[in-house]
Every structure is written in C-alpha cells, then in structure tokens.
Coordinates of N, CA and C in Angstrom, one line a residue:
X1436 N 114.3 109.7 96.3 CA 114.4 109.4 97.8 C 114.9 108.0 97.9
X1437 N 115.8 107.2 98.5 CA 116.1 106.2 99.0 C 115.4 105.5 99.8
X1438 N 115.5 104.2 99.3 CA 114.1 103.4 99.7 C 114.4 103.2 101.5
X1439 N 115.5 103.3 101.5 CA 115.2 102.8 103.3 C 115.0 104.5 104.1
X1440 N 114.9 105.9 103.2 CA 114.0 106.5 103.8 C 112.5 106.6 103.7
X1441 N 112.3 106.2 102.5 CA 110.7 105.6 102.2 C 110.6 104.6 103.3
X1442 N 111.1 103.9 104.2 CA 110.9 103.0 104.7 C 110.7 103.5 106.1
X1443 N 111.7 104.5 106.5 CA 111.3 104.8 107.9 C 109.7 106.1 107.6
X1444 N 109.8 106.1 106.5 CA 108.5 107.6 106.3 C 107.2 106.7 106.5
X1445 N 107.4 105.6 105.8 CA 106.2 104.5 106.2 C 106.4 104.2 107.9
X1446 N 107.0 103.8 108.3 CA 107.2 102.8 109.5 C 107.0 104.3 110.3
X1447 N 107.0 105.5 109.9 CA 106.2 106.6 111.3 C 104.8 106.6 111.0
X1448 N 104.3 106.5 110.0 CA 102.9 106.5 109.6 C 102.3 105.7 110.2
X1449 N 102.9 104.3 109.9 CA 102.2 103.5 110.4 C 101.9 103.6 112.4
X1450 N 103.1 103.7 112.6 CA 102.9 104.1 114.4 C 101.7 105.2 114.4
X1451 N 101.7 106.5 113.4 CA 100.7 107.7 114.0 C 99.4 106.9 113.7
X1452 N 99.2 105.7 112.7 CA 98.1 105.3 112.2 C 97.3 104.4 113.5
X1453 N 98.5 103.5 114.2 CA 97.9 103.1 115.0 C 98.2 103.8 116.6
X1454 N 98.4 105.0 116.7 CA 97.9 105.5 118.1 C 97.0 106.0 117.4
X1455 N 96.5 106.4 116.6 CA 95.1 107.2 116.0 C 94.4 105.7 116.6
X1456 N 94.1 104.7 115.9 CA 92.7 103.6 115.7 C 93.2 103.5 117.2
X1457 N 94.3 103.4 118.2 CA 93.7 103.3 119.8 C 93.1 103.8 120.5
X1458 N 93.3 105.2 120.1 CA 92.6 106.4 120.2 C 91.5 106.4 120.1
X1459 N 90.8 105.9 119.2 CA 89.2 106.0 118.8 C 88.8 104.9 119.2
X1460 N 89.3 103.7 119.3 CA 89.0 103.1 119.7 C 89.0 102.8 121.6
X1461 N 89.6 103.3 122.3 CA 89.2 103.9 123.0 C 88.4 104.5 123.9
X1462 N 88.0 105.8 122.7 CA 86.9 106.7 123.1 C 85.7 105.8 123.0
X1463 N 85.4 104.9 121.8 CA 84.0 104.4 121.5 C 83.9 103.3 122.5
X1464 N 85.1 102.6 122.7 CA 84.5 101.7 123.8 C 84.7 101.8 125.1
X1465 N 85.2 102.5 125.6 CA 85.7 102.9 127.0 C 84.8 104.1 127.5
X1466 N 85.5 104.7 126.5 CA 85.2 106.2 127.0 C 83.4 106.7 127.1
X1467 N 83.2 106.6 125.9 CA 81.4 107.0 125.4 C 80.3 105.7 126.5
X1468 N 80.7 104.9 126.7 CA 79.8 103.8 127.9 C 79.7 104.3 129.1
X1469 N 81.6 105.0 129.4 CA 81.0 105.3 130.9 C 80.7 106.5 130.6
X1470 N 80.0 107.3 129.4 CA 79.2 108.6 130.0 C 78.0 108.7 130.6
X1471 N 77.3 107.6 130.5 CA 76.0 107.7 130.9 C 76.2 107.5 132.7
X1472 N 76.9 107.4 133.1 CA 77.5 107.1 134.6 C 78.2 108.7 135.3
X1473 N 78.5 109.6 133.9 CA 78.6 110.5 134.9 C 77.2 111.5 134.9
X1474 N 77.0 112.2 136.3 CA 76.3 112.9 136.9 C 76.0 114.0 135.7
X1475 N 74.6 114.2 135.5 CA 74.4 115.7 134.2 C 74.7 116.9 135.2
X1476 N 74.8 117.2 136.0 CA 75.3 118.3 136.2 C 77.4 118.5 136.8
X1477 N 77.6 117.8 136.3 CA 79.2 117.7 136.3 C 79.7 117.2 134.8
X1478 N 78.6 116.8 133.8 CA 78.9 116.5 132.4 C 79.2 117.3 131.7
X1479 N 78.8 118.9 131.8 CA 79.1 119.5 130.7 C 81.0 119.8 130.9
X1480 N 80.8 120.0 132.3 CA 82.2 120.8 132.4 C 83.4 119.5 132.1
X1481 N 83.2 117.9 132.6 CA 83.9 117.2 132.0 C 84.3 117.4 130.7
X1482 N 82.9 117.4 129.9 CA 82.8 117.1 128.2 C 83.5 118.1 127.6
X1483 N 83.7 119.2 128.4 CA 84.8 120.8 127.9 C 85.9 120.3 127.8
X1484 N 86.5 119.8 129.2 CA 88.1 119.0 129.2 C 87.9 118.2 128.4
X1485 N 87.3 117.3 128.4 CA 87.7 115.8 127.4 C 87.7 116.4 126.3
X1486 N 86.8 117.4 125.6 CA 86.9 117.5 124.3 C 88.2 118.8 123.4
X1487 N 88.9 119.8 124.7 CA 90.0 120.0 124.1 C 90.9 119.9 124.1
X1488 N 90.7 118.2 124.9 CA 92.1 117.1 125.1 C 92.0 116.4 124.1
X1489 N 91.0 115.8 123.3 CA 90.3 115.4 121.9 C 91.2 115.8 121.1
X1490 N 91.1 117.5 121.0 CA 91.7 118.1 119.5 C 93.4 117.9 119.4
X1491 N 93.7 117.7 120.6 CA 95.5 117.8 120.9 C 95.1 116.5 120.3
X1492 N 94.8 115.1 121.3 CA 95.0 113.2 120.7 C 94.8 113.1 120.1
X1493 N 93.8 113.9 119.2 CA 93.0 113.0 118.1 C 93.4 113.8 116.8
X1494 N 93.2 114.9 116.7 CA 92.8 115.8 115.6 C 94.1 116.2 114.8
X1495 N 95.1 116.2 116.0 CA 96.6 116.8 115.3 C 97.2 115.4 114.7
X1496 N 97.0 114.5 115.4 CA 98.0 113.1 115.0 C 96.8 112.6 114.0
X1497 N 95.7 113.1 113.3 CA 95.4 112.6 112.1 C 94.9 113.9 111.2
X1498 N 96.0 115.0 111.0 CA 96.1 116.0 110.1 C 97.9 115.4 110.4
X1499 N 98.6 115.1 111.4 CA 99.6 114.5 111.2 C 99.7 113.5 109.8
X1500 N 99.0 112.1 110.2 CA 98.5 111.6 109.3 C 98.1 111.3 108.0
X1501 N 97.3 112.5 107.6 CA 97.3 112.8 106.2 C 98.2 113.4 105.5
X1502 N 98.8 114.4 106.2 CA 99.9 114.9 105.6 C 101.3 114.1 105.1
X1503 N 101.6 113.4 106.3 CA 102.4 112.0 106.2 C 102.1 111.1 104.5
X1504 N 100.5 110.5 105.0 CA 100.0 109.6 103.9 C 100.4 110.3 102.6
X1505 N 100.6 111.4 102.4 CA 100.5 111.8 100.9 C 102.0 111.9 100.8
X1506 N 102.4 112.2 101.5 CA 104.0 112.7 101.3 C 104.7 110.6 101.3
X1507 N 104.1 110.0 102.1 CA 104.6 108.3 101.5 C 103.7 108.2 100.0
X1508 N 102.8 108.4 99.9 CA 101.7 108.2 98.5 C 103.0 109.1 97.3
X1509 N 103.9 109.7 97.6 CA 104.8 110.3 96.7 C 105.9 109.4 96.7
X1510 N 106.1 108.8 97.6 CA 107.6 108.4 97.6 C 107.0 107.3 98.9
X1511 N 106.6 106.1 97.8 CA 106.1 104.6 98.5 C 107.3 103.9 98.5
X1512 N 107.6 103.0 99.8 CA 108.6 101.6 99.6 C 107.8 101.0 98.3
X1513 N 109.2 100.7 97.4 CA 109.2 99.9 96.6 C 107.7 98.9 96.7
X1514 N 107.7 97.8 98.1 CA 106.9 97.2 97.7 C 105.2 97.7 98.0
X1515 N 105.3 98.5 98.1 CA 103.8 99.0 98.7 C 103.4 99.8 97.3
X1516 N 101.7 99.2 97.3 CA 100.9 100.0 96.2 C 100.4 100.9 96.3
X1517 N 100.5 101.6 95.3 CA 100.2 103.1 95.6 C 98.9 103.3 95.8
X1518 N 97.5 102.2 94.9 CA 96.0 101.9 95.0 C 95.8 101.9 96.8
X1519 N 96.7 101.0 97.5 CA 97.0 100.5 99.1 C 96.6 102.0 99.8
X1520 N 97.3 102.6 99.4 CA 97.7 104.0 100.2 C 96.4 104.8 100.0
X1521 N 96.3 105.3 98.6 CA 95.1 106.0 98.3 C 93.5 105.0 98.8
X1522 N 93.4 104.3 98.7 CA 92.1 103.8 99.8 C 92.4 104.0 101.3
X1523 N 93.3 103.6 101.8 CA 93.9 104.0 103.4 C 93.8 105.3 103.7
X1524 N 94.3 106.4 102.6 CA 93.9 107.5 102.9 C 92.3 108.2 102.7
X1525 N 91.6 107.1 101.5 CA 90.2 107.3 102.0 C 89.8 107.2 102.9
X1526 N 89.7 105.9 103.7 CA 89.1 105.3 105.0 C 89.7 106.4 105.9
X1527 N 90.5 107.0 105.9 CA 90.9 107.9 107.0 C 90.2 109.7 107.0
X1528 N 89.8 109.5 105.6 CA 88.9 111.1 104.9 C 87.6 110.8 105.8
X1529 N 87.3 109.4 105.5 CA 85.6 108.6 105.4 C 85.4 109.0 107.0
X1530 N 86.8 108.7 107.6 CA 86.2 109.0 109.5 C 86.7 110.1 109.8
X1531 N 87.6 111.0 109.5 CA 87.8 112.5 109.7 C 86.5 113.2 109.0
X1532 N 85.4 112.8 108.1 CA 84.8 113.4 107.5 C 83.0 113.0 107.9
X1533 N 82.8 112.0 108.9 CA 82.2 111.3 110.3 C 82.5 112.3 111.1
X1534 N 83.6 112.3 111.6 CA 83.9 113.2 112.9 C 83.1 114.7 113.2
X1535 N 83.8 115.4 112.0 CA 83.1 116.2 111.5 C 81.5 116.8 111.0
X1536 N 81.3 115.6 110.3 CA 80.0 115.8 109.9 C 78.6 115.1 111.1
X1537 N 79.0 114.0 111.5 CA 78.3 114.0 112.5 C 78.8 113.4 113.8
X1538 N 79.3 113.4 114.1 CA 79.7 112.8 115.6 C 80.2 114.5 116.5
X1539 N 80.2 115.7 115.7 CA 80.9 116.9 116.0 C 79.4 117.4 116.7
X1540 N 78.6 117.3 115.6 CA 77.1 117.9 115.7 C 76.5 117.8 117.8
X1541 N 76.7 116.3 117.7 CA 76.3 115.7 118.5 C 77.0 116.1 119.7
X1542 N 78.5 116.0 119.4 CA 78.9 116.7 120.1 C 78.6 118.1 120.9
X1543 N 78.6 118.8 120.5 CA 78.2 120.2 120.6 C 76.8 120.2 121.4
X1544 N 76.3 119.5 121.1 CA 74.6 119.3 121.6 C 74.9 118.4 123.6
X1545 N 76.1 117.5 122.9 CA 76.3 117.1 124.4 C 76.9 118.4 125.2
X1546 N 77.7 118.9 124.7 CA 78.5 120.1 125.8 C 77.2 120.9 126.1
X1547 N 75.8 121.5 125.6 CA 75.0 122.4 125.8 C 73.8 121.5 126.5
X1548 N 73.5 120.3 126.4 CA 72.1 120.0 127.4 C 72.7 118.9 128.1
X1549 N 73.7 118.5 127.8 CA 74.1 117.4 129.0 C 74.0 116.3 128.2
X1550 N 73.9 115.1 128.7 CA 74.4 113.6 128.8 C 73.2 113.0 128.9
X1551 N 72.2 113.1 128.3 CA 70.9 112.9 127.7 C 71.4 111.1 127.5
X1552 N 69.6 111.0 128.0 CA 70.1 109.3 127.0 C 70.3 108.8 125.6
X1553 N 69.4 110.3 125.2 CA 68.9 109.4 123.3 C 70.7 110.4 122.9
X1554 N 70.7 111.2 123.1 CA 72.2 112.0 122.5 C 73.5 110.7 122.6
X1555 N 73.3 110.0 123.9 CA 74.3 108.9 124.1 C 74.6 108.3 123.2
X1556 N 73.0 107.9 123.1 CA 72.6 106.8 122.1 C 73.1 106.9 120.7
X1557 N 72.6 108.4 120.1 CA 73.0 108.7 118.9 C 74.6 108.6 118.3
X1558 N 74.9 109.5 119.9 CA 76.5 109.1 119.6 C 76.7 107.8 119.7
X1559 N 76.6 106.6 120.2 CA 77.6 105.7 119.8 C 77.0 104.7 118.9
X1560 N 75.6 105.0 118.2 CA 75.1 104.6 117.3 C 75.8 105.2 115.6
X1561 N 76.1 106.0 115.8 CA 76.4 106.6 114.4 C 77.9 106.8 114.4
X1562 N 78.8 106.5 115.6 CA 80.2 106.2 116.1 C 80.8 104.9 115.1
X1563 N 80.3 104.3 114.9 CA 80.4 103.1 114.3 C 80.5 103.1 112.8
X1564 N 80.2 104.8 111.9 CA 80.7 104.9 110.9 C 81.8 105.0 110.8
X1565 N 82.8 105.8 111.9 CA 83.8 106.1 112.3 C 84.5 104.9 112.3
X1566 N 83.9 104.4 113.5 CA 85.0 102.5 113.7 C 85.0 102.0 112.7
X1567 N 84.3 101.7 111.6 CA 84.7 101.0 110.5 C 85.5 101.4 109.6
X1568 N 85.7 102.6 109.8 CA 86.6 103.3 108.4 C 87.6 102.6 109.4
X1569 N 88.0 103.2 110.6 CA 89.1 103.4 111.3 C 89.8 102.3 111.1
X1570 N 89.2 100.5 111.5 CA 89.2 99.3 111.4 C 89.9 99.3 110.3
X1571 N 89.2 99.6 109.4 CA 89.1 98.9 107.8 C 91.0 99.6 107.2
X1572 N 91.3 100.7 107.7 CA 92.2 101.6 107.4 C 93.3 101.2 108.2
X1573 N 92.9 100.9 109.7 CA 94.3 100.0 110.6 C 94.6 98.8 109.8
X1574 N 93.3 97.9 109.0 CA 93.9 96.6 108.6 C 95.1 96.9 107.5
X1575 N 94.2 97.8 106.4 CA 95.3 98.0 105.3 C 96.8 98.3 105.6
X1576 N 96.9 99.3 106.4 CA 97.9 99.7 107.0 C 99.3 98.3 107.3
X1577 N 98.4 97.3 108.1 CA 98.9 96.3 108.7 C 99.2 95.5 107.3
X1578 N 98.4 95.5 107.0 CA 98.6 95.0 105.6 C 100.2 94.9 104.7
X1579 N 100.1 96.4 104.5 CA 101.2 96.9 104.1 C 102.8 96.7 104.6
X1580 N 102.6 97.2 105.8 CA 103.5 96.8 106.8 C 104.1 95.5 106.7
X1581 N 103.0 94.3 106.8 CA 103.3 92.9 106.9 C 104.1 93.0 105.7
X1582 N 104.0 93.3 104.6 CA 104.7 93.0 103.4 C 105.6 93.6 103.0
X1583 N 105.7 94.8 104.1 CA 107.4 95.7 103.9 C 108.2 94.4 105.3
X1584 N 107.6 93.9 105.8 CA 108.2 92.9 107.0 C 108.6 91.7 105.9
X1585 N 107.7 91.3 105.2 CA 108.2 89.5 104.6 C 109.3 90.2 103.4
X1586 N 109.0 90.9 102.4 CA 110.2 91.6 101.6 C 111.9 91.5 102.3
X1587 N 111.7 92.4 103.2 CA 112.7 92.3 103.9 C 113.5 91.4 105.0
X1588 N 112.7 90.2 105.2 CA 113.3 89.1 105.7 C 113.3 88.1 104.7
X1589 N 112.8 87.8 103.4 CA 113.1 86.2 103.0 C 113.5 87.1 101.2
X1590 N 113.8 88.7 101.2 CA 114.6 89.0 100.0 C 113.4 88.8 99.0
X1591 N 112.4 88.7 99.3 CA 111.2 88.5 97.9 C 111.5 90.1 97.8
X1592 N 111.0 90.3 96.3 CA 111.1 91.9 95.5 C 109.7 92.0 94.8
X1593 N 108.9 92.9 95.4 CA 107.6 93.1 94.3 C 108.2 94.4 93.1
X1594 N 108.3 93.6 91.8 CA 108.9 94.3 90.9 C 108.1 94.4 89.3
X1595 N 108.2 95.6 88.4 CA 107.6 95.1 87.7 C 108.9 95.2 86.3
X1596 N 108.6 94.1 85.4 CA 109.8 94.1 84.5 C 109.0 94.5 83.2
X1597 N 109.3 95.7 82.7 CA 109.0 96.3 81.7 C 107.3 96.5 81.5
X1598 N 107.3 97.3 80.8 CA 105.8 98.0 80.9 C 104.8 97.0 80.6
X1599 N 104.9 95.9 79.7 CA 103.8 95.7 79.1 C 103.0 94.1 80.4
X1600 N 104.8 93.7 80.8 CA 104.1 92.9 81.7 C 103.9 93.2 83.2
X1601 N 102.9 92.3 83.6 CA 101.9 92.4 85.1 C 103.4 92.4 86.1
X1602 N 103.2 93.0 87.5 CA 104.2 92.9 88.4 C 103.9 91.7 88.8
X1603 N 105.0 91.1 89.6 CA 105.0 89.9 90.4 C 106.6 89.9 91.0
X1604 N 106.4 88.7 91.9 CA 107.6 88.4 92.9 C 108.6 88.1 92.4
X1605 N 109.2 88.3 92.8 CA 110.2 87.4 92.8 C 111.6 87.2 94.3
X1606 N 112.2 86.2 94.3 CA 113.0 85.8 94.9 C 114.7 85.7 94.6
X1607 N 115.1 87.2 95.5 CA 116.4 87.5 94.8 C 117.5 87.3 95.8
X1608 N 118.6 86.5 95.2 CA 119.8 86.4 95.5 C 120.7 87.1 95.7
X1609 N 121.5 86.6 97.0 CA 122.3 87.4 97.1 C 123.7 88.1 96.0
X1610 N 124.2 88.2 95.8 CA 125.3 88.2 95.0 C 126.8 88.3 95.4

C-alpha cells in the first residue's frame, strides 16, 4: 500500500478517534450531571431515546474504529509504531470493554427504576474507568498524528537501517 494511503487511513482514524473521546466525553460531563435534574417519571422514557441514539454515536463509530485500527496496525505510515497502535487499540478495548461490562449494567438498571441517586452516583463513579482509557487513547493518537505532522513538514524520516541496528531519525534532503 502506498504510504500517502496509509496516510489518509490514519488521518480518518484519527478524526473517528476523536469524535469518539467528544462523545464520551460529553456524555460524562454534560450529559450524566444533568440527570439528576430530570424528573423520575419522565426519566425512563428519556433514558430509552438517549440510549438508542447512544448505539448509532457511540457504538458504531467505535466498532468503526477498531476495525479501522487494525486495518492501519497492517499497513502503518512509515513513521508510526506499530507498539503505538497496539496499546491505542488496547485503551480503546479497556473502554469498549467498561461500557459493556459495567456502565451497560447500570445502565439497564437506570432504564427500569429511574434516576435514583446512588445509580447516578455509581454511574459516573465507575465512568471514569472509561475516561481514562478514552483520555489516555486520544493522547496517543495525538501523539502519532503530531509525528506524521513534523515528518512531513521539516522531511525528518523515522527509519531503520538494516536489522541489527536501533531505528532513529534522520534528516533527508531533497535531491
């Protein structure tokens, strides 16, 4: 594959990466505060809409996401590590796998008794496993990014020259 399509396969990732972390981030801080403000008998039927507007925003653009991640984790820009990718796509398992395992639970419990205070609580207490993967996974991302950004403006090349020695930079001329 040619690196400047490796380049646009990254540079869509990275966009789905970060409407995903605004997304969640979002929900945790916007969204989950003002629940305690809506009315328990008008909460469940909200919490129905909000949550199979959830699966469209959230759920598709990060099975988008993984799918993406592995198909760049095959065919990386030159300067991106492939270690980079494979933890990014942990941190993104680590909060898809949150979601699921407990913030889903909770959920379900909110659609059936309402908008309880300690349920609140629970949720945006244990939401926070979620924000840090999420966090931790936008920075790498950015990370990456920055470094397909400086490669490509000042011609540095992360390269490695024959097997036995370590990769490093260099600064390449035009010709």
């Amino acid at each position: 594959m040619h690196e400047t399509t490796r380049r646009l396969l990254f540079l869509l990732l990275f966009a789905i990466v970060f409407f995903q972390t605004g997304a969640h981030v979002s929900q945790a801080f916007v969204n989950y505060p003002a629940w305690q403000y809506i009315g328990s008998e008008s909460f469940t039927d909200y919490h129905r809409v909000m949550t199979s507007g959830a699966l469209r925003v959230l759920l598709l653009p990060r099975i988008i996401e993984l799918a993406l991640a592995m198909l760049v984790l095959c065919f990386p820009p030159r300067i991106i590590k492939r270690w980079l990718l494979v933890l990014a796509i942990a941190f993104a398992l680590c909060a898809f796998l949150s979601t699921v395992l407990i913030q889903l639970p909770i959920h379900r419990q909110l659609g059936t008794v309402g908008n309880t205070p300690e349920l609140l609580t629970q949720l945006r207490t244990t939401d926070w496993v979620r924000q840090i993967a999420e966090l931790v996974r936008a920075a790498l991302y950015f990370w990456m990014i920055g470094a397909t950004l400086v490669e490509s403006s000042t011609g540095a090349r992360y390269y490695s020259a024959g097997r036995p020695r370590s990769p490093r930079w260099e600064l390449v001329r035009p010709r």
